[in-house]
Amino acid sequence: MKDYGASATPAETVQVATSGDVVTARQMVRTLAQRGGLGLVHQTKLVTAASELGRNMLVYGGGGVVRAAALSDAGRSGIYVEFRDEGPGIPDVELALTDGWTSGNGMGLGLSGARRLVDEFDIASGPEGTTVRIVKWAR
Amino acid sequence: MKCGNGGTSTPALKVRAGRQIEILGEDDVAIESSTRLLAEKLTAERETFLSQWVRTIGEDLQGRLSMAELGRELGELYEAILQALGTGGLDGRGERYGEVRSLLIELSRNRARQGFTPTETARSVFALKEVLEPSLTGDQEGARAYLQFARLLDDLGLLTTEAYVRTREEIISSQAEQLLELSTPVVKLWDGVVGVPLVGTLDSARTQVVMEKLLQTLVDSDSTQAIIDITGVPTVDTQVAQHLLKTVVAARMMGAQCTISGIRPQIAQTIVALGIEFGDIPTNASLADALRQAVAEVAKESENDARGLL
Ligand SMILES: Nc1ncnc2c1ncn2[C@@H]1O[C@H](COP(=O)(O)OP(=O)(O)OP(=O)(O)O)[C@@H](O)[C@H]1O
Ligand SMILES: [Mg+2]
């Protein structure tokens, strides 16, 4: 995935430390998506992906920061969202991205489902933490 | 060698310990005389001090609390402080101030419930400083006593803030609970059919409340059909889905049939993309459709029952 992080400005951020913060982050993404001209289905998919990734960050990464911004690239416009935590990381990303795989008692669909809900998806994970970046284009 | 070592170090320790005792002793004497002076003053000028204290606070609170009530509260507090001073204490967190502390906690709780600010609450204590200041700061001994007393009142003032905050937190969490109850109404829609219109976000706490209320209403109204309507739920993610599934399973275990209605097109598409499967749980786009089907089910059941009787 292209590095949209730098060009996506001005970005809005939400610190996530509680489940209430996940709701706040979700609302921020929804507002941006509405302003960015995404259709209702696209909005809902993006917000749901943000909900999954935000909660993973809280539950497994011990909280972190959600950064979101409107994006325009090669004549297209969309929304960029980044989830960054400093948790233990995911030992096996491929496995974590398998439908139904959970280390806890979830459905194991959050990560893989979020990838299907957006147009671009990138995950980097290591012992210093996990960063997931997603883009949903308005079409 | 061991003996020698011990022999040289012991006297040094003794001297140090002795000095400490001396210093402590000086402090103790100072505190004792300050405490005595304060107790004497507070006893001698009881009426003046108390009425001045009540007046100062009364002006602050501007009639939001009756003067009689205020007089009673501060009167009790005054006596308790005087008593603690009489036994020779200036340590607000110590044993001698147990009574003072419980009175203050009571006062703070009341203030918090009555809607006063934490500042107004702490002022109730701090104002006693202003009352005593003119009559104590004339000479050095008095000034020293005043400082000691001010320190005590500062500590007691902080105590009121702690108690105030604790009470507010209790109030807020009980309101949140009430809100939770209010926002999850389970209603009887038809004979044998109950419904829960869910609005907002569905977290674990809310699911628990919904589930309990739904199961209770099924039993109370002798119903066999339940409809959970999610028209008002903006985001259905894996967590919400898991909670919905749990609720449906619980209803089934009570012998009820459960339908999820109000699945808008964008939500349906998102659920499918996420990979969530509702399995054999009936779903409906609208509450009206779900209700029609549930009523038909109830009719079929009673028909079967009637046949069984023949
Ligand atoms: N930010 C993260 N830090 C560390 N581990 C993570 C992170 N995000 C995901 N994981 C790991 O990946 C696994 C799969 O995540 P996924 O979101 O797909 O499922 P889940 O959270 O377990 O269940 P749910 O379906 O409710 O989301 C998790 O169980 C967890 O072990
Ligand atoms: Mg997850």
CSV table of C-alpha atoms and ligand atoms in Angstrom, one decimal:
chain,number,residue,atom,x,y,z
A,1,MET,CA,0.0,0.0,0.0
A,2,LYS,CA,1.2,3.5,-0.9
A,3,ASP,CA,2.3,5.6,2.1
A,4,TYR,CA,-0.7,7.9,2.3
A,5,GLY,CA,0.0,8.9,5.9
A,6,ALA,CA,2.1,11.9,5.0
A,7,SER,CA,-0.2,13.4,2.4
A,8,ALA,CA,-3.3,12.8,4.5
A,9,THR,CA,-3.5,16.1,6.2
A,10,PRO,CA,-4.9,17.7,8.2
A,11,ALA,CA,-5.4,14.6,10.2
A,12,GLU,CA,-7.8,14.2,13.2
A,13,THR,CA,-6.7,12.0,16.1
A,14,VAL,CA,-8.4,10.1,18.9
A,15,GLN,CA,-6.5,8.5,21.8
A,16,VAL,CA,-8.1,5.1,22.5
A,17,ALA,CA,-7.9,3.9,26.1
A,18,THR,CA,-11.5,2.8,26.8
A,19,SER,CA,-14.3,1.3,24.8
A,20,GLY,CA,-16.0,4.7,24.9
A,21,ASP,CA,-13.0,6.0,23.0
A,22,VAL,CA,-13.5,3.4,20.3
A,23,VAL,CA,-17.0,4.8,19.8
A,24,THR,CA,-15.5,8.3,19.6
A,25,ALA,CA,-13.0,7.2,17.0
A,26,ARG,CA,-15.8,5.6,15.1
A,27,GLN,CA,-17.8,8.8,15.1
A,28,MET,CA,-14.8,10.7,13.9
A,29,VAL,CA,-14.4,8.3,11.0
A,30,ARG,CA,-18.1,8.5,10.2
A,31,THR,CA,-18.1,12.3,10.1
A,32,LEU,CA,-15.1,12.4,7.8
A,33,ALA,CA,-16.7,9.8,5.5
A,34,GLN,CA,-19.9,11.8,5.3
A,35,ARG,CA,-17.9,14.9,4.5
A,36,GLY,CA,-15.8,13.1,2.0
A,37,GLY,CA,-18.8,12.1,0.0
A,38,LEU,CA,-18.7,8.4,0.6
A,39,GLY,CA,-22.0,6.6,-0.1
A,40,LEU,CA,-24.0,5.1,2.7
A,41,VAL,CA,-22.8,1.5,2.1
A,42,HIS,CA,-19.1,2.7,1.9
A,43,GLN,CA,-19.5,4.8,5.0
A,44,THR,CA,-21.0,1.9,6.9
A,45,LYS,CA,-18.2,-0.5,5.8
A,46,LEU,CA,-15.4,1.9,6.7
A,47,VAL,CA,-16.9,2.7,10.1
A,48,THR,CA,-17.4,-1.0,10.8
A,49,ALA,CA,-13.7,-1.7,9.9
A,50,ALA,CA,-12.7,1.2,12.1
A,51,SER,CA,-14.7,-0.3,14.9
A,52,GLU,CA,-13.0,-3.7,14.5
A,53,LEU,CA,-9.5,-2.3,14.3
A,54,GLY,CA,-10.1,0.2,17.1
A,55,ARG,CA,-11.3,-2.5,19.4
A,56,ASN,CA,-8.4,-4.8,18.6
A,57,MET,CA,-6.0,-2.0,19.3
A,58,LEU,CA,-7.7,-1.6,22.7
A,59,VAL,CA,-8.1,-5.2,23.6
A,60,TYR,CA,-4.8,-6.7,22.3
A,61,GLY,CA,-2.6,-3.6,22.0
A,62,GLY,CA,-3.5,-1.9,25.3
A,63,GLY,CA,-4.9,1.2,23.5
A,64,GLY,CA,-3.3,3.6,21.1
A,65,VAL,CA,-4.0,6.3,18.6
A,66,VAL,CA,-6.4,6.5,15.7
A,67,ARG,CA,-5.5,9.0,13.0
A,68,ALA,CA,-7.9,9.8,10.2
A,69,ALA,CA,-7.9,12.2,7.2
A,70,ALA,CA,-9.5,12.9,3.9
A,71,LEU,CA,-7.4,11.9,1.0
A,72,SER,CA,-7.0,12.7,-2.6
A,73,ASP,CA,-4.8,10.7,-5.0
A,74,ALA,CA,-4.7,10.6,-8.8
A,75,GLY,CA,-8.1,12.2,-9.1
A,76,ARG,CA,-9.8,10.0,-6.6
A,77,SER,CA,-10.9,11.0,-3.1
A,78,GLY,CA,-11.2,8.8,0.0
A,79,ILE,CA,-10.6,8.4,3.6
A,80,TYR,CA,-7.4,7.2,5.2
A,81,VAL,CA,-7.4,5.8,8.8
A,82,GLU,CA,-4.4,4.6,10.8
A,83,PHE,CA,-4.4,2.6,14.0
A,84,ARG,CA,-1.2,2.6,16.0
A,85,ASP,CA,-0.6,0.8,19.3
A,86,GLU,CA,2.5,-0.1,21.2
A,87,GLY,CA,1.3,-3.4,22.4
A,88,PRO,CA,3.0,-6.8,22.1
A,89,GLY,CA,2.4,-7.2,18.4
A,90,ILE,CA,0.9,-10.1,16.5
A,91,PRO,CA,3.3,-13.1,16.3
A,92,ASP,CA,1.8,-14.5,13.2
A,93,VAL,CA,0.0,-11.9,11.0
A,94,GLU,CA,-1.0,-14.4,8.4
A,95,LEU,CA,-2.7,-16.6,11.0
A,96,ALA,CA,-4.4,-13.6,12.6
A,97,LEU,CA,-5.8,-12.7,9.2
A,98,THR,CA,-7.4,-16.1,8.9
A,99,ASP,CA,-11.2,-16.1,9.2
A,100,GLY,CA,-12.3,-17.5,12.5
A,101,TRP,CA,-8.9,-17.4,14.2
A,102,THR,CA,-8.9,-15.7,17.6
A,103,SER,CA,-6.5,-15.8,20.5
A,104,GLY,CA,-9.3,-14.8,22.9
A,105,ASN,CA,-13.0,-15.5,22.7
A,106,GLY,CA,-14.0,-13.3,19.8
A,107,MET,CA,-15.3,-14.5,16.5
A,108,GLY,CA,-11.9,-14.1,14.9
A,109,LEU,CA,-13.4,-12.1,12.0
A,110,GLY,CA,-12.4,-8.6,13.0
A,111,LEU,CA,-9.0,-8.3,11.2
A,112,SER,CA,-9.9,-10.4,8.2
A,113,GLY,CA,-13.3,-8.8,7.9
A,114,ALA,CA,-11.9,-5.3,8.1
A,115,ARG,CA,-9.6,-6.1,5.3
A,116,ARG,CA,-12.6,-7.2,3.1
A,117,LEU,CA,-14.5,-4.0,4.1
A,118,VAL,CA,-11.9,-1.5,2.8
A,119,ASP,CA,-10.1,-0.9,-0.5
A,120,GLU,CA,-6.6,-0.8,0.8
A,121,PHE,CA,-5.2,-2.5,3.9
A,122,ASP,CA,-1.8,-2.7,5.3
A,123,ILE,CA,-0.6,-4.1,8.6
A,124,ALA,CA,2.8,-3.9,10.2
A,125,SER,CA,3.4,-5.7,13.5
A,126,GLY,CA,6.3,-6.4,15.7
A,127,PRO,CA,7.4,-6.4,19.3
A,128,GLU,CA,7.2,-2.6,19.4
A,129,GLY,CA,3.5,-2.6,18.4
A,130,THR,CA,1.0,-2.9,15.6
A,131,THR,CA,0.1,-0.3,13.0
A,132,VAL,CA,-2.9,-0.9,10.6
A,133,ARG,CA,-3.6,1.5,7.8
A,134,ILE,CA,-6.7,1.5,5.7
A,135,VAL,CA,-8.2,3.5,2.8
A,136,LYS,CA,-11.7,3.5,1.5
A,137,TRP,CA,-12.3,5.4,-1.8
A,138,ALA,CA,-15.4,7.3,-2.6
A,139,ARG,CA,-16.8,5.9,-5.9
B,1,MET,CA,37.1,-7.8,65.7
B,2,LYS,CA,33.4,-8.0,65.7
B,3,CYS,CA,33.3,-6.9,69.3
B,4,GLY,CA,35.5,-3.9,68.5
B,5,ASN,CA,33.3,-2.8,65.6
B,6,GLY,CA,30.3,-3.0,67.7
B,7,GLY,CA,31.9,-1.0,70.4
B,8,THR,CA,32.8,1.9,68.2
B,9,SER,CA,29.5,2.2,66.3
B,10,THR,CA,27.1,2.0,69.2
B,11,PRO,CA,27.8,5.3,70.9
B,12,ALA,CA,27.5,7.2,67.6
B,13,LEU,CA,24.1,5.7,67.1
B,14,LYS,CA,23.1,6.7,70.5
B,15,VAL,CA,24.1,10.3,70.0
B,16,ARG,CA,22.1,10.5,66.8
B,17,ALA,CA,19.1,8.9,68.3
B,18,GLY,CA,19.3,11.2,71.3
B,19,ARG,CA,19.4,14.3,69.1
B,20,GLN,CA,16.3,13.1,67.2
B,21,ILE,CA,14.4,12.6,70.4
B,22,GLU,CA,15.4,16.1,71.5
B,23,ILE,CA,14.2,17.7,68.2
B,24,LEU,CA,11.0,15.7,68.3
B,25,GLY,CA,10.6,16.8,71.9
B,26,GLU,CA,10.8,20.5,71.0
B,27,ASP,CA,8.2,20.0,68.2
B,28,ASP,CA,5.9,18.1,70.6
B,29,VAL,CA,6.1,20.9,73.1
B,30,ALA,CA,5.3,23.5,70.4
B,31,ILE,CA,2.4,21.5,69.1
B,32,GLU,CA,1.1,20.9,72.6
B,33,SER,CA,1.1,24.6,73.6
B,34,SER,CA,-0.5,25.5,70.2
B,35,THR,CA,-3.1,22.9,70.6
B,36,ARG,CA,-3.9,24.1,74.2
B,37,LEU,CA,-4.1,27.7,73.0
B,38,LEU,CA,-6.4,26.8,70.2
B,39,ALA,CA,-8.7,24.8,72.5
B,40,GLU,CA,-8.8,27.7,75.0
B,41,LYS,CA,-9.7,30.2,72.3
B,42,LEU,CA,-12.3,28.0,70.6
B,43,THR,CA,-13.9,27.4,74.0
B,44,ALA,CA,-13.9,31.0,75.2
B,45,GLU,CA,-15.2,32.5,72.0
B,46,ARG,CA,-17.5,29.6,71.0
B,47,GLU,CA,-20.5,31.8,70.3
B,48,THR,CA,-18.7,34.5,68.4
B,49,PHE,CA,-16.7,32.2,66.3
B,50,LEU,CA,-19.5,29.8,65.5
B,51,SER,CA,-22.0,32.5,64.5
B,52,GLN,CA,-19.3,34.3,62.4
B,53,TRP,CA,-18.5,31.0,60.7
B,54,VAL,CA,-22.2,30.2,59.9
B,55,ARG,CA,-22.6,33.8,58.6
B,56,THR,CA,-19.6,33.6,56.3
B,57,ILE,CA,-20.8,30.3,54.8
B,58,GLY,CA,-24.4,31.5,54.7
B,59,GLU,CA,-23.4,34.4,52.5
B,60,ASP,CA,-21.4,32.1,50.2
B,61,LEU,CA,-24.3,29.7,49.7
B,62,GLN,CA,-26.8,32.6,49.3
B,63,GLY,CA,-29.9,30.9,50.8
B,64,ARG,CA,-29.5,27.6,48.9
B,65,LEU,CA,-29.2,26.0,52.3
B,66,SER,CA,-31.3,27.0,55.4
B,67,MET,CA,-29.5,28.8,58.1
B,68,ALA,CA,-30.9,26.4,60.7
B,69,GLU,CA,-29.5,23.4,58.8
B,70,LEU,CA,-26.2,25.1,58.3
B,71,GLY,CA,-26.0,26.2,62.0
B,72,ARG,CA,-26.7,22.6,63.1
B,73,GLU,CA,-24.0,21.1,60.7
B,74,LEU,CA,-21.3,23.6,61.6
B,75,GLY,CA,-22.2,23.5,65.3
B,76,GLU,CA,-21.6,19.7,65.4
B,77,LEU,CA,-18.4,20.1,63.4
B,78,TYR,CA,-17.2,22.9,65.8
B,79,GLU,CA,-17.8,20.7,68.8
B,80,ALA,CA,-16.0,17.7,67.3
B,81,ILE,CA,-13.0,19.8,66.3
B,82,LEU,CA,-12.9,21.3,69.8
B,83,GLN,CA,-13.1,17.9,71.4
B,84,ALA,CA,-10.2,16.5,69.2
B,85,LEU,CA,-8.1,19.6,70.1
B,86,GLY,CA,-8.9,19.0,73.7
B,87,THR,CA,-7.3,15.5,73.6
B,88,GLY,CA,-4.2,17.2,72.2
B,89,GLY,CA,-4.3,16.3,68.5
B,90,LEU,CA,-3.6,18.3,65.4
B,91,ASP,CA,-3.3,15.4,63.0
B,92,GLY,CA,-6.5,15.5,60.8
B,93,ARG,CA,-6.0,12.0,59.6
B,94,GLY,CA,-5.3,10.6,63.1
B,95,GLU,CA,-7.5,8.7,65.4
B,96,ARG,CA,-8.6,11.6,67.4
B,97,TYR,CA,-10.3,13.2,64.4
B,98,GLY,CA,-12.4,10.2,63.5
B,99,GLU,CA,-15.6,12.0,64.5
B,100,VAL,CA,-14.6,15.2,62.7
B,101,ARG,CA,-13.9,13.2,59.6
B,102,SER,CA,-17.2,11.3,59.6
B,103,LEU,CA,-19.1,14.6,60.0
B,104,LEU,CA,-17.2,16.2,57.1
B,105,ILE,CA,-17.8,13.2,54.9
B,106,GLU,CA,-21.5,13.4,55.7
B,107,LEU,CA,-21.4,17.2,55.0
B,108,SER,CA,-19.6,16.7,51.7
B,109,ARG,CA,-22.0,13.9,50.5
B,110,ASN,CA,-25.0,16.2,51.2
B,111,ARG,CA,-23.4,19.1,49.4
B,112,ALA,CA,-22.6,16.9,46.4
B,113,ARG,CA,-26.2,15.6,46.3
B,114,GLN,CA,-27.6,19.1,46.7
B,115,GLY,CA,-25.6,20.3,43.7
B,116,PHE,CA,-23.1,22.6,45.4
B,117,THR,CA,-19.6,22.9,43.8
B,118,PRO,CA,-16.5,21.2,45.3
B,119,THR,CA,-15.1,24.7,46.0
B,120,GLU,CA,-18.2,25.7,47.9
B,121,THR,CA,-17.9,22.5,49.9
B,122,ALA,CA,-14.2,22.9,50.8
B,123,ARG,CA,-14.9,26.6,51.7
B,124,SER,CA,-17.1,25.4,54.5
B,125,VAL,CA,-13.9,24.3,56.2
B,126,PHE,CA,-11.5,26.9,55.0
B,127,ALA,CA,-13.7,29.7,56.2
B,128,LEU,CA,-13.0,28.8,59.8
B,129,LYS,CA,-9.5,30.0,59.2
B,130,GLU,CA,-10.7,33.5,58.3
B,131,VAL,CA,-12.8,33.5,61.4
B,132,LEU,CA,-9.9,32.7,63.7
B,133,GLU,CA,-7.2,34.7,62.0
B,134,PRO,CA,-7.8,38.2,63.6
B,135,SER,CA,-7.9,36.9,67.2
B,136,LEU,CA,-4.8,34.7,66.9
B,137,THR,CA,-2.3,36.5,64.7
B,138,GLY,CA,-1.6,39.3,67.3
B,139,ASP,CA,1.4,37.6,68.9
B,140,GLN,CA,4.0,35.1,68.0
B,141,GLU,CA,2.6,32.2,69.9
B,142,GLY,CA,-0.8,32.9,68.5
B,143,ALA,CA,0.6,33.1,65.0
B,144,ARG,CA,2.3,29.8,65.5
B,145,ALA,CA,-1.0,28.2,66.7
B,146,TYR,CA,-2.8,29.8,63.8
B,147,LEU,CA,-0.4,28.2,61.3
B,148,GLN,CA,-0.8,24.8,62.9
B,149,PHE,CA,-4.6,25.2,62.8
B,150,ALA,CA,-4.5,26.4,59.2
B,151,ARG,CA,-2.5,23.3,58.2
B,152,LEU,CA,-5.1,21.1,60.0
B,153,LEU,CA,-8.0,22.8,58.2
B,154,ASP,CA,-6.2,22.5,54.8
B,155,ASP,CA,-6.0,18.8,55.3
B,156,LEU,CA,-9.7,18.6,56.4
B,157,GLY,CA,-10.7,20.7,53.4
B,158,LEU,CA,-9.0,18.2,51.0
B,159,LEU,CA,-10.9,15.5,52.8
B,160,THR,CA,-14.2,17.1,51.8
B,161,THR,CA,-13.1,17.3,48.2
B,162,GLU,CA,-12.2,13.5,48.2
B,163,ALA,CA,-15.6,12.7,49.7
B,164,TYR,CA,-17.4,15.1,47.3
B,165,VAL,CA,-15.8,13.4,44.3
B,166,ARG,CA,-16.6,9.9,45.6
B,167,THR,CA,-20.2,10.9,46.0
B,168,ARG,CA,-20.4,12.4,42.5
B,169,GLU,CA,-18.9,9.3,41.0
B,170,GLU,CA,-21.6,7.2,42.8
B,171,ILE,CA,-24.3,9.5,41.5
B,172,ILE,CA,-23.0,9.3,37.9
B,173,SER,CA,-22.6,5.5,37.9
B,174,SER,CA,-26.1,5.1,39.2
B,175,GLN,CA,-27.5,7.5,36.6
B,176,ALA,CA,-25.7,5.6,33.9
B,177,GLU,CA,-27.3,2.4,35.1
B,178,GLN,CA,-30.8,4.0,35.1
B,179,LEU,CA,-30.1,5.3,31.6
B,180,LEU,CA,-29.2,1.8,30.5
B,181,GLU,CA,-32.5,0.5,31.9
B,182,LEU,CA,-34.5,3.3,30.3
B,183,SER,CA,-32.8,2.8,26.9
B,184,THR,CA,-33.7,-0.9,26.6
B,185,PRO,CA,-37.4,-1.1,26.8
B,186,VAL,CA,-38.8,-4.6,26.3
B,187,VAL,CA,-42.4,-4.4,25.2
B,188,LYS,CA,-45.2,-6.8,24.5
B,189,LEU,CA,-46.1,-6.3,20.9
B,190,TRP,CA,-48.9,-8.8,20.5
B,191,ASP,CA,-50.3,-11.8,22.4
B,192,GLY,CA,-47.3,-14.1,22.7
B,193,VAL,CA,-44.9,-11.7,21.1
B,194,VAL,CA,-42.4,-9.4,22.8
B,195,GLY,CA,-40.0,-6.9,21.2
B,196,VAL,CA,-36.8,-5.0,22.0
B,197,PRO,CA,-36.1,-1.9,19.9
B,198,LEU,CA,-32.3,-1.4,20.3
B,199,VAL,CA,-31.0,2.1,19.9
B,200,GLY,CA,-27.3,3.2,20.0
B,201,THR,CA,-24.3,1.1,20.7
B,202,LEU,CA,-24.6,-2.4,22.0
B,203,ASP,CA,-21.8,-3.1,24.5
B,204,SER,CA,-21.4,-6.0,26.9
B,205,ALA,CA,-23.1,-4.2,29.8
B,206,ARG,CA,-26.1,-3.2,27.7
B,207,THR,CA,-26.4,-6.7,26.2
B,208,GLN,CA,-26.6,-8.1,29.7
B,209,VAL,CA,-29.4,-5.8,30.6
B,210,VAL,CA,-31.3,-6.5,27.3
B,211,MET,CA,-30.9,-10.2,27.7
B,212,GLU,CA,-32.1,-10.2,31.3
B,213,LYS,CA,-35.1,-8.0,30.6
B,214,LEU,CA,-36.0,-9.9,27.5
B,215,LEU,CA,-36.0,-13.3,29.2
B,216,GLN,CA,-37.9,-11.9,32.1
B,217,THR,CA,-40.6,-10.4,29.9
B,218,LEU,CA,-40.9,-13.6,27.9
B,219,VAL,CA,-41.7,-15.4,31.2
B,220,ASP,CA,-43.9,-12.7,32.6
B,221,SER,CA,-46.0,-12.3,29.5
B,222,ASP,CA,-46.1,-16.0,28.7
B,223,SER,CA,-44.7,-15.3,25.2
B,224,THR,CA,-43.0,-17.7,22.7
B,225,GLN,CA,-41.9,-15.1,20.1
B,226,ALA,CA,-39.2,-12.4,20.6
B,227,ILE,CA,-38.2,-9.8,18.1
B,228,ILE,CA,-34.9,-7.8,18.5
B,229,ASP,CA,-35.1,-4.8,16.3
B,230,ILE,CA,-31.7,-3.2,15.4
B,231,THR,CA,-32.9,-0.3,13.2
B,232,GLY,CA,-31.4,2.1,15.7
B,233,VAL,CA,-28.0,0.4,16.0
B,234,PRO,CA,-25.6,2.4,13.7
B,235,THR,CA,-22.8,-0.1,13.6
B,236,VAL,CA,-23.0,-3.9,13.6
B,237,ASP,CA,-19.5,-5.3,14.1
B,238,THR,CA,-18.3,-8.7,15.3
B,239,GLN,CA,-18.8,-7.6,18.9
B,240,VAL,CA,-22.5,-6.6,18.4
B,241,ALA,CA,-23.1,-9.7,16.4
B,242,GLN,CA,-21.7,-11.9,19.1
B,243,HIS,CA,-23.9,-10.2,21.6
B,244,LEU,CA,-27.0,-10.6,19.5
B,245,LEU,CA,-26.2,-14.3,18.9
B,246,LYS,CA,-25.8,-14.8,22.7
B,247,THR,CA,-29.2,-13.2,23.3
B,248,VAL,CA,-30.9,-15.3,20.7
B,249,VAL,CA,-29.4,-18.5,22.2
B,250,ALA,CA,-30.6,-17.6,25.7
B,251,ALA,CA,-34.1,-16.9,24.4
B,252,ARG,CA,-34.1,-20.2,22.6
B,253,MET,CA,-33.1,-22.0,25.7
B,254,MET,CA,-36.3,-20.7,27.3
B,255,GLY,CA,-38.3,-22.2,24.4
B,256,ALA,CA,-38.8,-18.9,22.6
B,257,GLN,CA,-38.3,-18.2,18.9
B,258,CYS,CA,-36.1,-15.2,18.2
B,259,THR,CA,-36.1,-13.0,15.1
B,260,ILE,CA,-33.7,-10.1,14.4
B,261,SER,CA,-35.4,-7.3,12.4
B,262,GLY,CA,-34.5,-3.9,11.2
B,263,ILE,CA,-31.4,-5.0,9.2
B,264,ARG,CA,-30.9,-2.1,6.8
B,265,PRO,CA,-29.3,-2.8,3.4
B,266,GLN,CA,-26.0,-1.2,4.2
B,267,ILE,CA,-25.8,-3.2,7.5
B,268,ALA,CA,-26.7,-6.4,5.6
B,269,GLN,CA,-23.9,-5.9,3.1
B,270,THR,CA,-21.4,-5.0,5.9
B,271,ILE,CA,-22.3,-8.1,7.9
B,272,VAL,CA,-21.8,-10.3,4.8
B,273,ALA,CA,-18.4,-8.7,4.0
B,274,LEU,CA,-17.3,-9.2,7.6
B,275,GLY,CA,-18.1,-12.9,7.3
B,276,ILE,CA,-20.6,-13.1,10.0
B,277,GLU,CA,-23.2,-15.8,9.7
B,278,PHE,CA,-26.5,-15.6,11.6
B,279,GLY,CA,-27.0,-19.3,10.8
B,280,ASP,CA,-30.6,-20.4,11.2
B,281,ILE,CA,-31.7,-17.2,13.0
B,282,PRO,CA,-34.6,-15.6,11.1
B,283,THR,CA,-33.9,-12.1,10.0
B,284,ASN,CA,-36.1,-9.4,8.6
B,285,ALA,CA,-35.7,-6.1,7.0
B,286,SER,CA,-38.6,-4.5,8.8
B,287,LEU,CA,-40.1,-4.8,12.2
B,288,ALA,CA,-43.6,-5.0,10.6
B,289,ASP,CA,-42.6,-8.1,8.6
B,290,ALA,CA,-41.1,-9.7,11.7
B,291,LEU,CA,-44.2,-9.0,13.7
B,292,ARG,CA,-46.5,-10.5,11.0
B,293,GLN,CA,-44.5,-13.7,10.9
B,294,ALA,CA,-44.3,-13.9,14.7
B,295,VAL,CA,-48.1,-13.5,15.0
B,296,ALA,CA,-48.6,-16.2,12.4
B,297,GLU,CA,-46.3,-18.5,14.4
B,298,VAL,CA,-48.3,-17.9,17.6
B,299,ALA,CA,-51.5,-18.7,15.8
B,300,LYS,CA,-50.0,-21.9,14.4
B,301,GLU,CA,-48.8,-22.9,17.9
B,302,SER,CA,-52.2,-22.4,19.4
B,303,GLU,CA,-53.8,-24.4,16.6
B,304,ASN,CA,-51.4,-27.2,17.3
B,305,ASP,CA,-52.2,-27.0,21.0
B,306,ALA,CA,-55.9,-27.2,20.3
B,307,ARG,CA,-55.4,-30.2,18.1
B,308,GLY,CA,-53.3,-31.8,20.8
B,309,LEU,CA,-56.2,-31.5,23.2
B,310,LEU,CA,-58.7,-33.2,20.8
C,1,LIG,N1,-3.5,-4.7,17.7
C,1,LIG,C1,-3.2,-6.0,18.0
C,1,LIG,N2,-2.2,-6.3,18.8
C,1,LIG,C2,-2.0,-7.6,19.1
C,1,LIG,N3,-2.7,-8.6,18.7
C,1,LIG,C3,-3.7,-8.4,17.8
C,1,LIG,C4,-4.1,-7.1,17.4
C,1,LIG,N4,-5.1,-7.1,16.6
C,1,LIG,C5,-5.4,-8.4,16.5
C,1,LIG,N5,-4.6,-9.2,17.2
C,1,LIG,C6,-4.6,-10.7,17.3
C,1,LIG,O1,-5.2,-11.2,16.1
C,1,LIG,C7,-6.3,-12.0,16.5
C,1,LIG,C8,-7.4,-11.9,15.4
C,1,LIG,O2,-8.0,-10.7,15.5
C,1,LIG,P1,-9.5,-10.5,15.0
C,1,LIG,O3,-9.9,-9.1,15.2
C,1,LIG,O4,-9.6,-11.1,13.7
C,1,LIG,O5,-10.3,-11.5,16.0
C,1,LIG,P2,-10.8,-11.2,17.5
C,1,LIG,O6,-10.5,-9.8,17.9
C,1,LIG,O7,-10.1,-12.3,18.3
C,1,LIG,O8,-12.3,-11.5,17.5
C,1,LIG,P3,-13.4,-10.5,16.8
C,1,LIG,O9,-14.0,-11.3,15.7
C,1,LIG,O10,-14.4,-10.2,17.9
C,1,LIG,O11,-12.7,-9.3,16.3
C,1,LIG,C9,-6.7,-11.6,17.8
C,1,LIG,O12,-7.3,-12.7,18.5
C,1,LIG,C10,-5.4,-11.2,18.5
C,1,LIG,O13,-4.7,-12.3,19.0
C,2,MG,MG,-11.2,-8.2,16.8
